[in-house]
Amino acid sequence: MEEAKKRLWKNAMCPIITFASYQEAIAAEYLLIEEQIPCLVVPLPPSLRAGCGIALRIFLEDVPRIQSLIAKQPWQVIYYTWEVSLAEWQVCAFVM
């Protein structure tokens, strides 16, 4: 898991999930850790003004599993991906 966190730290263009509150973000981090899904708490990118100020950076291949887990929670989250051609964060087609 530590090696995965290092990869997340180095790759700032991995998808992120934002939360309505700090408490939801930390609870989600614990949930993902329990499920052995790598994630990293990061500051919200300056270009995004939604959420509580922190986000979880995740791997793209983990999104379906994360979506399934988070859908069971009463949290308000938004999933963002980095759009290389636009050089900006874009809301994904779905909101978890």
PDB file of C-alpha atoms in Angstrom:
ATOM      1  CA  MET A   1       0.000   0.000   0.000  1.00  0.00           C
ATOM      2  CA  GLU A   2       2.866   2.409   0.738  1.00  0.00           C
ATOM      3  CA  GLU A   3       4.264   1.991  -2.779  1.00  0.00           C
ATOM      4  CA  ALA A   4       0.838   2.817  -4.211  1.00  0.00           C
ATOM      5  CA  LYS A   5       0.665   5.969  -2.061  1.00  0.00           C
ATOM      6  CA  LYS A   6       4.053   7.037  -3.398  1.00  0.00           C
ATOM      7  CA  ARG A   7       2.760   6.597  -6.952  1.00  0.00           C
ATOM      8  CA  LEU A   8      -0.327   8.651  -6.093  1.00  0.00           C
ATOM      9  CA  TRP A   9       1.853  11.374  -4.583  1.00  0.00           C
ATOM     10  CA  LYS A  10       3.999  11.592  -7.695  1.00  0.00           C
ATOM     11  CA  ASN A  11       1.101  11.586 -10.164  1.00  0.00           C
ATOM     12  CA  ALA A  12      -0.873  14.780  -9.627  1.00  0.00           C
ATOM     13  CA  MET A  13      -3.069  13.968 -12.626  1.00  0.00           C
ATOM     14  CA  CYS A  14      -4.738  10.956 -11.021  1.00  0.00           C
ATOM     15  CA  PRO A  15      -8.496  11.375 -10.498  1.00  0.00           C
ATOM     16  CA  ILE A  16      -9.694  13.052  -7.317  1.00  0.00           C
ATOM     17  CA  ILE A  17     -12.876  12.918  -5.271  1.00  0.00           C
ATOM     18  CA  THR A  18     -14.125  16.009  -3.445  1.00  0.00           C
ATOM     19  CA  PHE A  19     -16.432  15.999  -0.450  1.00  0.00           C
ATOM     20  CA  ALA A  20     -18.922  18.399   1.091  1.00  0.00           C
ATOM     21  CA  SER A  21     -17.221  18.177   4.476  1.00  0.00           C
ATOM     22  CA  TYR A  22     -13.857  17.407   5.981  1.00  0.00           C
ATOM     23  CA  GLN A  23     -15.450  14.658   8.098  1.00  0.00           C
ATOM     24  CA  GLU A  24     -16.802  12.901   4.989  1.00  0.00           C
ATOM     25  CA  ALA A  25     -13.379  13.036   3.322  1.00  0.00           C
ATOM     26  CA  ILE A  26     -11.624  11.486   6.323  1.00  0.00           C
ATOM     27  CA  ALA A  27     -14.364   8.850   6.737  1.00  0.00           C
ATOM     28  CA  ALA A  28     -13.976   7.953   3.049  1.00  0.00           C
ATOM     29  CA  GLU A  29     -10.223   7.662   3.463  1.00  0.00           C
ATOM     30  CA  TYR A  30     -10.718   5.200   6.328  1.00  0.00           C
ATOM     31  CA  LEU A  31     -13.291   3.245   4.301  1.00  0.00           C
ATOM     32  CA  LEU A  32     -10.920   2.906   1.352  1.00  0.00           C
ATOM     33  CA  ILE A  33      -8.018   1.909   3.603  1.00  0.00           C
ATOM     34  CA  GLU A  34     -10.213  -0.801   5.185  1.00  0.00           C
ATOM     35  CA  GLU A  35     -10.971  -2.103   1.693  1.00  0.00           C
ATOM     36  CA  GLN A  36      -7.270  -2.046   0.723  1.00  0.00           C
ATOM     37  CA  ILE A  37      -7.852   0.644  -1.916  1.00  0.00           C
ATOM     38  CA  PRO A  38      -4.985   3.106  -2.166  1.00  0.00           C
ATOM     39  CA  CYS A  39      -5.873   6.772  -1.728  1.00  0.00           C
ATOM     40  CA  LEU A  40      -4.114   9.929  -0.697  1.00  0.00           C
ATOM     41  CA  VAL A  41      -5.537  12.977   1.076  1.00  0.00           C
ATOM     42  CA  VAL A  42      -4.491  16.067  -0.885  1.00  0.00           C
ATOM     43  CA  PRO A  43      -5.375  19.754  -0.836  1.00  0.00           C
ATOM     44  CA  LEU A  44      -8.121  20.718  -3.246  1.00  0.00           C
ATOM     45  CA  PRO A  45      -6.545  22.064  -6.447  1.00  0.00           C
ATOM     46  CA  PRO A  46      -6.808  25.876  -6.531  1.00  0.00           C
ATOM     47  CA  SER A  47      -8.855  25.795  -9.720  1.00  0.00           C
ATOM     48  CA  LEU A  48     -11.633  23.855  -7.943  1.00  0.00           C
ATOM     49  CA  ARG A  49     -13.779  25.793  -5.538  1.00  0.00           C
ATOM     50  CA  ALA A  50     -16.182  23.072  -4.521  1.00  0.00           C
ATOM     51  CA  GLY A  51     -15.992  20.931  -1.456  1.00  0.00           C
ATOM     52  CA  CYS A  52     -14.295  21.208   1.886  1.00  0.00           C
ATOM     53  CA  GLY A  53     -10.757  22.053   0.838  1.00  0.00           C
ATOM     54  CA  ILE A  54      -9.348  18.524   0.726  1.00  0.00           C
ATOM     55  CA  ALA A  55      -9.756  15.692  -1.746  1.00  0.00           C
ATOM     56  CA  LEU A  56      -8.808  12.052  -2.152  1.00  0.00           C
ATOM     57  CA  ARG A  57      -6.474  11.210  -5.015  1.00  0.00           C
ATOM     58  CA  ILE A  58      -7.210   7.752  -6.401  1.00  0.00           C
ATOM     59  CA  PHE A  59      -6.223   5.491  -9.272  1.00  0.00           C
ATOM     60  CA  LEU A  60      -8.498   5.444 -12.301  1.00  0.00           C
ATOM     61  CA  GLU A  61      -8.733   1.650 -12.261  1.00  0.00           C
ATOM     62  CA  ASP A  62     -10.175   1.766  -8.716  1.00  0.00           C
ATOM     63  CA  VAL A  63     -13.064   4.098  -9.609  1.00  0.00           C
ATOM     64  CA  PRO A  64     -15.766   1.410 -10.161  1.00  0.00           C
ATOM     65  CA  ARG A  65     -15.029  -0.209  -6.798  1.00  0.00           C
ATOM     66  CA  ILE A  66     -14.837   3.156  -5.030  1.00  0.00           C
ATOM     67  CA  GLN A  67     -18.075   4.287  -6.625  1.00  0.00           C
ATOM     68  CA  SER A  68     -19.802   1.155  -5.365  1.00  0.00           C
ATOM     69  CA  LEU A  69     -18.530   1.689  -1.806  1.00  0.00           C
ATOM     70  CA  ILE A  70     -19.292   5.394  -1.644  1.00  0.00           C
ATOM     71  CA  ALA A  71     -22.762   4.968  -3.131  1.00  0.00           C
ATOM     72  CA  LYS A  72     -23.735   3.207   0.107  1.00  0.00           C
ATOM     73  CA  GLN A  73     -22.841   6.287   2.156  1.00  0.00           C
ATOM     74  CA  PRO A  74     -24.859   9.500   2.653  1.00  0.00           C
ATOM     75  CA  TRP A  75     -21.964  11.604   1.338  1.00  0.00           C
ATOM     76  CA  GLN A  76     -22.030  14.303  -1.313  1.00  0.00           C
ATOM     77  CA  VAL A  77     -19.038  13.728  -3.541  1.00  0.00           C
ATOM     78  CA  ILE A  78     -17.831  14.804  -6.960  1.00  0.00           C
ATOM     79  CA  TYR A  79     -15.366  12.889  -9.060  1.00  0.00           C
ATOM     80  CA  TYR A  80     -12.884  14.870 -11.194  1.00  0.00           C
ATOM     81  CA  THR A  81     -10.442  13.788 -13.858  1.00  0.00           C
ATOM     82  CA  TRP A  82      -7.589  15.797 -15.319  1.00  0.00           C
ATOM     83  CA  GLU A  83      -8.325  16.690 -18.930  1.00  0.00           C
ATOM     84  CA  VAL A  84      -4.910  16.905 -20.552  1.00  0.00           C
ATOM     85  CA  SER A  85      -6.106  18.612 -23.746  1.00  0.00           C
ATOM     86  CA  LEU A  86      -7.719  21.422 -21.703  1.00  0.00           C
ATOM     87  CA  ALA A  87      -5.134  21.418 -18.910  1.00  0.00           C
ATOM     88  CA  GLU A  88      -7.858  21.549 -16.274  1.00  0.00           C
ATOM     89  CA  TRP A  89      -9.948  19.426 -13.946  1.00  0.00           C
ATOM     90  CA  GLN A  90     -13.283  18.260 -15.374  1.00  0.00           C
ATOM     91  CA  VAL A  91     -16.265  16.842 -13.537  1.00  0.00           C
ATOM     92  CA  CYS A  92     -16.701  13.254 -14.577  1.00  0.00           C
ATOM     93  CA  ALA A  93     -19.918  12.197 -16.304  1.00  0.00           C
ATOM     94  CA  PHE A  94     -21.255  10.811 -13.029  1.00  0.00           C
ATOM     95  CA  VAL A  95     -21.501  12.154  -9.521  1.00  0.00           C
ATOM     96  CA  MET A  96     -21.049   9.554  -6.825  1.00  0.00           C
TER      97      MET A  96
END
